[in-house]
Amino acid sequence: MKRKTLVPETVSEAPQDIAVPVKPQRDEFEIRKRNEKIKSIIFKILVYGILIFLSALVMFPFVVMVLDSFRTFAHYSASRLNIWPDPFTWENYRRVIAEVNILHGYLNTFIIIICELPCNLFFTSMAAFSFAKLRLKHKTFWLLFLLSGMMVPGAVLTMPRYFVYSKINWIDTFLPLIVPHLFSNAGRMFFFIQFMHGVPSEIFEAAKVDGCSYFKMHLMIMLPLLLPAVAAQAIFGFMGTWNDYFAPSIYLHKEEMYTLQVLLANFFTAYKAEGSFTVVFAGATLSCLPMIVLYLILQNYFIKSMAIGAVKG
Amino acid sequence: MKEYEDKTTTPAFAEFTEAGRAPLVSADGQIGACAGAASAVEAASRAGTTKPSKPAKQLAPGRLYRRENIAAFLMILPSVLSFSVFILAPMVFAIILSVTQFEPLTATFQFVGFDNFAKLFNPKDWQYGQEFYRCMINTVFYLIEVPIVIALGLMAAALISGSKIRYNKIFRILLYLPTVCSVVAASIIWQQIFLDDPARINRGFLNYLFGTNIKWLSDQGWVLAAIIIKNSICGMGRSMILFYASISTIPPEYYEAAELDGANGWQKFWHITFAMVTPTLFYQLIMRVSGTLQSYADSAIFASGDPDARTAVYFIWNFGINQHNYNIASAAALILGVIIMIVTVIQFRRSSKWVVQL
């Protein structure tokens, strides 16, 4: 609409004798401009449409899960499509906490993470410091030796590990989930080495001149500089252990030892037979909640950490 | 100086740069006013991984060098020991398990050569062979999800990182959010979506919505399709965020130059964005293929152990841990491991043709 009024205005402004040859040119220009504008609007609608569609696709199951967890079972089985909880109820959450002991699952998962993660971060960063900044004989060999661990698929290690752990009575303890992860993690070490290449070696030469020991160099100089990378790895390590299902489900058979995910999977099977899906949804929501909150708080950080890892690793 | 501060904002660092002890170098050593120093430090840092690093300015006496060597070795010792005990030793043991047979009476391992492998590869072996073939075929079928996930992720990332798109942060958060949830929770939810019930009482959302009665979770073809659909949608967020991180590092000058040359949107995407994210794409390809070949929760939880949806790792779990047949399970695991390694090596070989190296 606006354009129609615009065209006569510009024409009337121009002197008569020039306006005759100029006019078609201006029109052409206007049309092209308009076409471009329409094109960009269509493009924008398309882009937003795709993005909204993808977001809806991804988020839909989770929205359904959260809403269903507040519904009574009667309402849930009566109308599947009307997902809004009609009698809004906390009953499902009460049942999960009372019957399934999900708090114990949280506790067990936390115990494993707290025992394993800080120790692993410390030792992998120390090894990375040695590789990145110190002179080590046969460095290439040791590096390839450790990095070859990244090539080994976890599936191959399952059987022999399980066999040995069952012989030394480690089944039904947290030890198989903690001890192998205490000291080494090839991918994490590689990540740290990549990050350390950005730190100039001159700092450490200066520290050496000042009589600093190598261990202290790592502790006092490298670790503070490495903090963003350590934090990134801490987040991903936390997320990995929190969401891990296969290993705990193999090694833990007693109910009081279950981690959150194993607990969730097992009571899902039990309650599915009974038909109480809404309780299962409450449990699933509770299991996701800490990670979602953590992600929403640190979401900028997640992206940055990904950038460090993805671009260099 | 500015490049420097971008990478590290720690006060200790700033002091050093101000004191002028550290040369002015970007962390990647790509661009720099003082190109000579840049390349020197870059070479030194690269050498850290490939060659013995360059000697210090003052020639270190032998004793000092030995002390550094010992300290460096002590620092990697925990990792080396842990690696040897928990990865290398199990690897060797897995090979031993796969060529032996456990005798329950004497509690010893009898060497049987390649019998276990022969059983697995024999399609007429009703106990192991048939099941193994079915599991392997299922596992290979799941690989269909890999290109879908990567394509969707790249598309979403390219759209989000377009400068003209507002609210891109919201889309970024929404698309990645489900990825932080566990596989178990995702399987539970998606099972409800795909649920089928012959009695039509407990129909899943999808069947309910379209009024169909497709056996998403029990019919062989449909269960594979359901798992592929589920994984494509669930995995998209992670793929998107990796691509997004990679795209955000592309210098805007490239696009400006392309615009000056009259490149259109598609050309800019194909010749700049896509070309620059090929390392990320390659990384994802390897991780996804290796991860998909080792998927377990899909068949154990999502499909509730349905025989038509069993994967190779489910086979290993079923025979090894459920039925305590360690030898067959080890043999199967080794076959799977070799397949994964071969695929990885092939991808590495072929990557040199299309991955852009800077």
XYZ file of C-alpha atoms in Angstrom:
671
model
C 0.000 0.000 0.000
C 2.727 2.368 0.975
C 4.632 1.797 -2.187
C 1.744 2.919 -4.357
C 1.753 6.290 -2.691
C 5.506 6.437 -2.839
C 5.788 6.118 -6.587
C 3.744 9.195 -7.592
C 5.495 11.283 -4.957
C 8.937 10.625 -6.252
C 7.783 11.203 -9.805
C 6.120 14.490 -9.000
C 9.243 15.707 -7.284
C 11.317 15.211 -10.371
C 11.224 17.891 -13.121
C 8.854 17.110 -15.981
C 11.344 16.854 -18.822
C 13.621 14.417 -16.981
C 10.763 12.483 -15.493
C 9.798 10.974 -18.829
C 12.934 8.939 -19.409
C 13.579 8.353 -15.720
C 10.140 7.079 -14.821
C 10.386 3.531 -16.211
C 13.811 3.193 -14.615
C 12.475 4.148 -11.232
C 9.607 1.758 -11.633
C 11.997 -1.009 -12.433
C 14.033 -0.119 -9.396
C 10.933 -0.056 -7.224
C 9.741 -3.381 -8.548
C 13.069 -4.956 -7.980
C 13.189 -3.532 -4.484
C 9.691 -4.747 -3.798
C 10.494 -8.184 -5.161
C 13.521 -8.377 -2.990
C 11.521 -7.363 0.017
C 8.834 -9.941 -0.711
C 11.545 -12.494 -1.285
C 13.177 -11.732 2.035
C 9.828 -11.848 3.818
C 9.057 -15.238 2.287
C 12.540 -16.380 3.162
C 12.096 -15.220 6.723
C 8.733 -16.919 7.079
C 10.283 -20.080 5.696
C 13.226 -19.929 8.086
C 11.089 -19.200 11.109
C 8.658 -21.866 10.002
C 11.378 -24.490 9.783
C 12.903 -23.464 13.101
C 9.562 -23.433 14.897
C 8.678 -26.777 13.368
C 11.976 -28.330 14.435
C 11.728 -26.869 17.941
C 8.179 -28.131 18.291
C 9.210 -31.547 17.053
C 12.034 -31.726 19.554
C 10.189 -30.243 22.504
C 6.820 -31.891 21.983
C 7.519 -35.209 23.757
C 8.984 -33.404 26.737
C 6.050 -31.043 27.044
C 3.735 -34.038 26.877
C 5.781 -35.752 29.568
C 5.655 -32.808 31.970
C 1.952 -32.192 31.416
C 1.083 -35.860 31.721
C 2.925 -36.094 35.002
C 0.355 -33.716 36.515
C -2.673 -35.624 35.253
C -4.674 -38.204 37.101
C -4.547 -41.631 35.558
C -8.265 -41.596 34.876
C -7.968 -38.422 32.858
C -4.877 -39.702 31.107
C -6.485 -42.888 29.864
C -9.797 -41.201 29.043
C -8.473 -38.523 26.719
C -5.066 -38.877 25.178
C -5.249 -35.866 22.928
C -6.379 -33.306 25.468
C -3.003 -33.088 27.124
C -3.791 -30.233 29.485
C -4.089 -31.682 33.025
C -7.701 -31.199 34.000
C -7.644 -32.011 37.671
C -4.128 -30.767 38.360
C -2.511 -33.189 40.775
C 0.770 -33.703 42.592
C -0.232 -37.249 43.451
C 2.151 -38.814 40.907
C 5.151 -37.030 42.379
C 4.107 -38.033 45.876
C 3.918 -41.652 44.753
C 7.315 -41.563 43.042
C 9.021 -40.188 46.112
C 7.168 -42.457 48.515
C 7.106 -45.735 46.598
C 10.147 -45.686 44.377
C 12.642 -43.999 46.642
C 13.902 -41.831 43.848
C 15.832 -39.662 46.313
C 18.076 -42.617 46.967
C 18.751 -42.802 43.256
C 19.818 -39.159 43.248
C 22.109 -39.819 46.188
C 23.786 -42.823 44.574
C 24.388 -40.950 41.333
C 25.843 -38.036 43.276
C 28.167 -40.302 45.250
C 29.575 -41.765 42.046
C 30.049 -38.376 40.404
C 31.687 -36.790 43.445
C 34.099 -39.684 43.929
C 35.106 -39.899 40.314
C 34.942 -36.554 38.542
C 37.252 -34.198 40.544
C 39.955 -36.848 40.756
C 39.720 -37.552 37.048
C 39.863 -33.875 36.136
C 42.962 -33.406 38.261
C 44.906 -36.370 36.916
C 43.967 -35.895 33.259
C 44.895 -32.214 33.399
C 48.208 -33.141 35.010
C 49.001 -35.647 32.271
C 47.958 -33.095 29.661
C 50.315 -30.538 31.219
C 53.142 -32.997 30.986
C 52.415 -33.626 27.311
C 51.846 -30.025 26.361
C 54.559 -28.195 28.255
C 57.234 -30.509 29.652
C 60.033 -32.365 27.976
C 59.350 -36.053 28.093
C 61.267 -38.855 26.499
C 59.293 -40.821 23.894
C 56.501 -38.295 24.127
C 54.918 -39.318 20.826
C 54.802 -42.931 21.870
C 53.122 -42.214 25.208
C 50.648 -39.833 23.638
C 49.621 -42.301 20.952
C 49.535 -45.024 23.600
C 47.018 -43.093 25.676
C 45.022 -41.707 22.768
C 44.559 -45.168 21.323
C 42.096 -45.578 24.190
C 39.747 -43.327 22.266
C 39.698 -45.838 19.430
C 38.667 -48.798 21.588
C 34.892 -49.238 21.507
C 33.442 -49.609 24.985
C 31.487 -52.684 23.953
C 34.690 -54.712 23.631
C 35.690 -54.000 27.226
C 32.367 -54.930 28.790
C 32.781 -58.694 28.987
C 36.315 -59.007 30.367
C 35.685 -56.238 32.860
C 32.477 -57.837 34.044
C 34.172 -61.201 34.358
C 37.038 -59.846 36.465
C 34.800 -57.655 38.625
C 32.556 -60.603 39.381
C 35.626 -62.606 40.440
C 36.892 -59.925 42.837
C 33.426 -59.198 44.260
C 33.036 -55.741 42.798
C 29.534 -56.437 41.521
C 26.902 -54.550 43.516
C 29.391 -51.947 44.648
C 30.153 -48.545 43.165
C 33.779 -49.506 42.572
C 33.412 -50.612 38.915
C 31.790 -47.284 38.171
C 34.398 -45.202 39.993
C 37.830 -46.804 39.932
C 38.328 -47.203 36.152
C 37.459 -43.536 35.687
C 39.656 -42.124 38.428
C 42.902 -41.502 36.594
C 42.535 -41.487 32.856
C 40.242 -40.303 30.132
C 41.846 -40.045 26.731
C 39.325 -37.690 25.172
C 39.414 -35.333 28.129
C 43.209 -35.302 28.142
C 43.285 -34.512 24.436
C 40.862 -31.647 25.042
C 43.148 -30.239 27.753
C 46.254 -30.588 25.582
C 44.538 -28.672 22.804
C 43.590 -25.940 25.231
C 47.101 -25.768 26.722
C 48.641 -25.129 23.328
C 47.102 -21.677 23.612
C 49.144 -20.943 26.734
C 52.662 -19.673 25.967
C 55.500 -21.828 27.237
C 57.497 -18.776 28.326
C 55.481 -18.550 31.546
C 56.733 -21.942 32.574
C 60.286 -21.184 31.582
C 60.127 -18.103 33.785
C 58.703 -20.184 36.612
C 61.471 -22.704 36.125
C 64.083 -19.960 36.426
C 62.416 -18.850 39.645
C 62.855 -22.360 41.004
C 59.280 -23.566 40.790
C 58.781 -27.321 40.906
C 57.013 -28.957 37.976
C 54.087 -30.100 40.045
C 53.658 -26.632 41.496
C 53.822 -25.183 37.991
C 50.809 -27.235 37.063
C 48.956 -26.489 40.262
C 49.675 -22.769 40.591
C 49.983 -21.591 36.991
C 48.404 -24.023 34.574
C 45.285 -25.023 36.488
C 44.026 -21.448 37.024
C 44.550 -20.725 33.336
C 42.877 -23.981 32.445
C 39.787 -23.232 34.505
C 37.387 -22.630 31.575
C 38.366 -25.939 30.022
C 38.123 -27.740 33.367
C 34.685 -26.286 33.967
C 33.561 -27.349 30.505
C 34.788 -30.865 31.073
C 33.212 -30.908 34.539
C 29.828 -30.070 33.040
C 30.073 -32.697 30.344
C 31.475 -35.244 32.762
C 28.625 -34.569 35.164
C 26.103 -34.908 32.373
C 27.693 -38.104 31.074
C 27.722 -39.862 34.434
C 24.271 -38.584 35.344
C 22.763 -39.947 32.144
C 24.798 -43.141 31.964
C 22.647 -46.227 31.910
C 24.496 -49.207 30.448
C 27.368 -49.552 32.933
C 25.330 -49.082 36.144
C 22.642 -51.409 34.862
C 25.262 -54.119 34.401
C 27.089 -53.773 37.679
C 24.320 -52.861 40.126
C 21.648 -55.422 40.939
C 20.517 -54.386 44.410
C 17.746 -51.869 44.586
C 19.399 -49.696 47.222
C 22.475 -49.386 44.992
C 20.623 -48.286 41.838
C 21.634 -45.042 40.251
C 18.912 -42.710 39.104
C 18.770 -43.979 35.525
C 18.717 -47.658 36.474
C 16.026 -46.939 39.036
C 13.999 -45.095 36.435
C 14.326 -47.865 33.846
C 13.418 -50.570 36.335
C 10.408 -48.899 37.817
C 9.289 -48.001 34.311
C 9.134 -51.705 33.499
C 7.320 -52.454 36.743
C 4.757 -49.678 36.490
C 4.143 -50.212 32.804
C 2.767 -53.636 33.548
C 0.546 -52.042 36.131
C -0.487 -49.297 33.733
C 0.423 -46.302 35.907
C 2.096 -44.286 33.185
C 1.540 -40.970 34.868
C 3.737 -42.009 37.800
C 6.476 -43.022 35.387
C 6.241 -39.626 33.739
C 6.624 -37.930 37.100
C 9.752 -39.988 37.701
C 11.164 -39.179 34.267
C 10.492 -35.486 34.828
C 12.264 -35.603 38.173
C 15.260 -37.362 36.641
C 15.580 -34.749 33.892
C 14.949 -31.748 36.098
C 18.461 -31.210 37.551
C 20.096 -31.410 34.135
C 17.540 -29.049 32.599
C 18.004 -26.506 35.391
C 21.770 -26.798 35.102
C 21.549 -26.327 31.358
C 19.267 -23.315 31.553
C 21.577 -21.627 34.059
C 24.765 -22.436 32.174
C 23.418 -22.492 28.629
C 25.769 -19.802 27.365
C 28.577 -21.761 28.873
C 27.502 -24.987 27.170
C 27.864 -23.370 23.768
C 31.279 -21.938 24.561
C 32.487 -25.281 25.870
C 31.214 -26.945 22.735
C 33.117 -24.389 20.711
C 36.376 -25.217 22.477
C 35.831 -28.911 22.067
C 34.320 -29.110 18.636
C 36.563 -26.758 16.759
C 39.818 -28.006 18.151
C 38.983 -31.600 18.952
C 47.142 -7.954 22.259
C 43.457 -8.167 21.611
C 43.608 -11.632 20.194
C 45.406 -12.623 23.301
C 42.852 -11.270 25.708
C 40.065 -13.055 23.908
C 41.509 -16.388 24.759
C 42.542 -15.811 28.335
C 41.285 -13.145 30.633
C 42.995 -14.341 33.781
C 44.854 -11.559 35.604
C 48.064 -13.561 35.805
C 48.002 -13.769 32.070
C 47.464 -10.098 31.538
C 50.446 -9.347 33.726
C 52.630 -11.505 31.637
C 51.553 -9.989 28.400
C 52.022 -6.523 29.794
C 55.472 -7.340 31.053
C 56.203 -8.272 27.487
C 57.652 -11.612 28.360
C 55.255 -13.556 26.233
C 55.333 -12.844 22.526
C 52.264 -11.496 20.848
C 50.676 -14.511 19.311
C 47.182 -15.691 18.677
C 46.391 -18.961 20.332
C 45.991 -20.687 17.027
C 48.987 -19.026 15.544
C 47.058 -18.327 12.349
C 47.186 -14.606 12.009
C 49.540 -12.269 13.718
C 51.354 -9.022 13.223
C 54.549 -10.734 14.267
C 54.291 -13.701 11.983
C 57.746 -14.974 12.794
C 57.119 -15.303 16.502
C 53.727 -16.775 15.774
C 55.067 -19.533 13.625
C 57.874 -20.240 16.085
C 55.531 -20.710 19.012
C 53.081 -22.595 16.891
C 55.832 -24.893 15.764
C 56.919 -25.325 19.365
C 53.425 -26.122 20.498
C 52.857 -28.500 17.625
C 56.173 -30.101 18.342
C 54.889 -30.842 21.791
C 52.796 -33.600 20.345
C 54.890 -34.842 17.497
C 58.534 -34.162 18.227
C 60.587 -33.535 21.341
C 59.978 -29.888 22.143
C 62.545 -27.254 21.312
C 65.304 -26.698 23.842
C 65.006 -23.852 26.325
C 66.858 -20.650 25.649
C 69.509 -21.329 28.224
C 70.909 -24.712 27.432
C 69.677 -26.925 30.235
C 72.311 -29.082 31.880
C 71.775 -32.809 31.682
C 70.698 -33.140 35.291
C 67.957 -30.548 34.952
C 66.724 -32.250 31.834
C 66.639 -35.592 33.575
C 64.708 -34.113 36.475
C 62.145 -32.623 34.092
C 61.899 -35.896 32.285
C 61.247 -37.784 35.498
C 58.689 -35.239 36.682
C 56.915 -35.362 33.333
C 56.826 -39.108 33.430
C 55.487 -39.154 36.983
C 52.713 -36.864 35.862
C 51.520 -39.169 33.109
C 52.102 -42.287 35.207
C 48.587 -42.444 36.773
C 47.025 -42.173 33.340
C 49.345 -44.759 31.833
C 48.781 -47.223 34.677
C 45.044 -46.735 34.668
C 44.952 -47.122 30.909
C 46.997 -50.316 31.058
C 44.879 -51.862 33.794
C 41.408 -50.828 32.684
C 41.628 -50.672 28.913
C 44.677 -52.513 27.616
C 44.411 -55.540 29.909
C 40.666 -56.010 29.261
C 41.374 -55.756 25.522
C 43.892 -58.605 25.747
C 41.566 -60.533 28.003
C 38.693 -60.044 25.571
C 40.775 -61.644 22.830
C 41.640 -64.540 25.142
C 37.973 -64.984 26.087
C 36.906 -65.022 22.468
C 39.155 -67.942 21.506
C 38.415 -70.093 24.552
C 35.472 -71.918 26.027
C 34.670 -71.824 29.720
C 34.308 -75.259 31.287
C 32.006 -74.943 34.295
C 33.048 -78.304 35.758
C 36.738 -77.577 36.035
C 36.307 -73.774 36.073
C 38.998 -73.398 33.425
C 39.184 -71.940 29.958
C 39.742 -74.425 27.135
C 41.333 -73.140 23.963
C 38.911 -73.678 21.100
C 40.435 -71.549 18.362
C 37.913 -69.707 16.233
C 34.947 -71.889 17.186
C 33.099 -68.994 18.801
C 33.487 -66.869 15.711
C 32.415 -69.782 13.527
C 29.250 -70.174 15.591
C 28.457 -66.495 15.255
C 29.078 -66.387 11.526
C 27.103 -69.541 10.809
C 23.609 -68.367 9.826
C 22.238 -71.862 10.413
C 23.357 -71.936 14.055
C 19.986 -71.646 15.779
C 21.430 -70.638 19.120
C 23.858 -67.868 18.221
C 24.254 -67.420 14.496
C 20.687 -66.468 13.607
C 20.373 -64.105 16.502
C 23.729 -62.503 15.782
C 22.878 -61.898 12.140
C 19.576 -60.348 13.076
C 21.207 -58.075 15.655
C 23.947 -56.985 13.294
C 21.495 -56.220 10.494
C 19.353 -54.191 12.890
C 22.408 -52.305 14.101
C 23.475 -51.475 10.561
C 19.936 -50.320 9.793
C 20.106 -47.794 12.604
C 22.948 -46.069 10.758
C 20.275 -44.489 8.560
C 19.781 -42.019 11.376
C 23.339 -40.644 11.070
C 22.944 -38.646 7.822
C 19.478 -37.496 8.901
C 20.742 -36.201 12.229
C 23.714 -34.449 10.666
C 21.646 -32.883 7.888
C 18.971 -31.656 10.298
C 21.591 -30.348 12.709
C 23.475 -28.513 9.986
C 20.276 -27.023 8.622
C 19.148 -25.829 12.046
C 22.587 -24.420 12.866
C 22.874 -22.601 9.535
C 19.408 -21.100 9.948
C 19.985 -20.067 13.551
C 23.361 -18.487 12.916
C 22.004 -16.372 10.063
C 22.496 -12.826 11.282
C 19.009 -11.759 10.246
C 17.245 -14.237 12.500
C 16.036 -12.751 15.746
C 15.344 -14.823 18.811
C 17.989 -17.287 17.660
C 18.981 -17.795 21.277
C 15.535 -19.161 22.098
C 15.669 -21.629 19.241
C 19.147 -22.643 20.276
C 18.035 -23.344 23.834
C 14.897 -25.188 22.777
C 16.625 -27.372 20.209
C 19.383 -28.431 22.574
C 17.262 -28.853 25.695
C 16.136 -32.468 25.151
C 19.730 -33.530 24.603
C 20.621 -32.968 28.249
C 17.946 -35.454 29.280
C 18.945 -39.070 29.630
C 18.426 -41.815 27.090
C 16.224 -43.605 29.608
C 13.862 -40.669 30.030
C 13.760 -40.088 26.269
C 12.998 -43.752 25.656
C 10.155 -43.676 28.179
C 8.582 -40.621 26.626
C 8.947 -41.752 23.061
C 7.549 -45.137 23.874
C 4.370 -43.406 24.950
C 4.257 -41.560 21.663
C 4.675 -44.699 19.598
C 2.774 -47.047 21.883
C 0.558 -49.611 20.242
C -1.922 -51.867 21.884
C -3.846 -54.568 20.111
C -6.812 -53.978 22.384
C -6.800 -50.305 21.361
C -7.146 -49.261 24.984
C -3.675 -47.907 25.448
C -2.968 -46.426 22.103
C 0.028 -44.171 21.737
C -0.210 -40.526 20.880
C 0.758 -41.022 17.265
C -1.770 -43.749 16.616
C -4.395 -41.800 18.483
C -3.727 -38.657 16.513
C -4.042 -40.278 13.112
C -6.563 -42.897 14.105
C -4.256 -45.627 12.863
C -3.235 -48.812 14.579
C 0.321 -49.221 13.424
C 2.328 -51.645 15.510
C 5.195 -49.231 16.034
C 6.794 -51.279 18.784
C 6.198 -54.852 17.745
C 6.323 -55.056 13.951
C 9.838 -55.479 12.635
C 9.833 -52.776 10.005
C 7.952 -50.276 12.113
C 10.080 -50.660 15.202
C 13.198 -49.878 13.199
C 11.456 -46.868 11.722
C 10.327 -45.738 15.161
C 13.850 -45.959 16.557
C 15.306 -44.105 13.585
C 12.688 -41.345 13.872
C 13.224 -41.071 17.615
C 17.002 -40.920 17.353
C 16.928 -38.454 14.477
C 14.859 -36.039 16.518
C 16.677 -36.632 19.805
C 20.148 -36.380 18.311
C 19.503 -33.227 16.322
C 20.159 -30.867 19.234
C 23.678 -32.044 19.832
C 24.523 -31.982 16.159
C 23.052 -28.482 15.894
C 25.063 -27.100 18.795
C 28.330 -28.534 17.465
C 27.700 -27.037 14.042
C 26.615 -23.780 15.615
C 29.835 -23.565 17.600
C 31.796 -24.311 14.464
C 29.916 -21.797 12.309
C 30.355 -19.047 14.883
C 34.126 -19.262 14.436
C 33.977 -18.514 10.697
C 35.353 -14.992 10.144
C 32.596 -12.662 8.862
C 35.059 -11.274 6.302
C 34.564 -14.400 4.212
C 30.875 -13.648 3.823
C 31.538 -9.986 3.120
C 33.990 -10.883 0.394
C 31.539 -13.362 -1.089
C 28.788 -10.737 -1.047
C 31.032 -8.305 -2.898
C 31.544 -10.968 -5.532
C 27.788 -11.318 -5.840
C 27.331 -14.708 -4.242
C 23.785 -15.678 -3.369
C 22.649 -17.282 -0.133
C 23.013 -20.831 -1.306
C 26.496 -20.210 -2.726
C 27.542 -18.593 0.527
C 26.242 -21.567 2.467
C 27.798 -24.170 0.228
C 31.175 -22.582 -0.442
C 31.811 -20.947 2.921
C 29.676 -22.355 5.712
C 29.662 -25.938 4.587
C 33.301 -25.908 3.552
C 34.334 -24.483 6.913
C 32.348 -26.930 9.018
C 33.631 -30.054 7.292
C 36.023 -30.843 10.186
C 33.081 -30.721 12.595
C 31.005 -32.766 10.201
C 33.749 -35.352 9.979
C 34.119 -35.464 13.771
C 30.381 -35.942 14.156
C 30.274 -38.602 11.492
C 32.844 -40.675 13.342
C 31.282 -40.159 16.764
C 27.755 -40.830 15.542
C 28.591 -43.953 13.587
C 30.566 -45.384 16.462
C 27.857 -44.410 18.956
C 25.006 -45.772 16.869
C 26.763 -49.084 16.332
C 26.978 -49.380 20.127
C 23.440 -48.340 20.994
C 21.776 -50.352 23.709
C 19.060 -48.405 25.496
C 16.962 -48.208 22.323
C 16.459 -51.919 22.217
C 16.486 -52.533 25.962
C 14.137 -49.791 27.111
C 12.438 -48.183 24.130
C 11.565 -51.481 22.459
C 11.532 -53.421 25.767
C 13.945 -56.001 24.399
C 11.776 -56.771 21.405
C 13.536 -59.439 19.295
C 13.101 -57.352 16.161
C 14.846 -54.321 17.618
C 17.847 -55.946 19.276
C 21.213 -54.382 18.603
C 24.674 -55.868 18.719
C 25.334 -54.550 22.211
C 22.017 -56.019 23.317
C 23.257 -59.345 21.965
C 26.453 -58.987 23.998
C 24.491 -58.086 27.112
C 21.968 -60.859 26.598
C 24.488 -63.657 26.114
C 27.318 -62.355 28.252
C 25.698 -60.878 31.301
C 22.251 -62.398 31.235
C 23.294 -65.941 30.334
C 26.925 -65.844 31.509
C 28.301 -67.035 28.198
C 31.356 -64.799 28.302
C 33.109 -66.389 25.360
C 30.425 -65.933 22.728
C 29.762 -62.406 23.985
C 33.454 -61.521 23.786
C 33.699 -62.860 20.264
C 30.663 -60.803 19.247
C 32.099 -57.727 20.955
C 35.386 -58.159 19.127
C 33.618 -58.442 15.778
C 31.681 -55.272 16.565
C 34.863 -53.532 17.722
C 36.728 -54.484 14.550
C 33.821 -53.229 12.425
C 33.823 -49.915 14.287
C 37.568 -49.542 13.883
C 37.431 -50.367 10.174
C 34.659 -47.843 9.618
C 36.636 -45.206 11.526
C 39.796 -45.878 9.523
C 37.900 -45.764 6.222
C 36.344 -42.467 7.217
C 39.777 -41.091 8.130
C 41.212 -42.208 4.792
C 38.417 -40.702 2.758
C 38.260 -37.546 4.843
C 41.399 -36.087 3.265
C 39.424 -35.582 0.049
C 36.663 -33.416 1.395
C 37.618 -32.103 4.814
C 39.042 -28.600 4.668
C 42.313 -28.347 6.507
C 43.589 -24.983 7.533
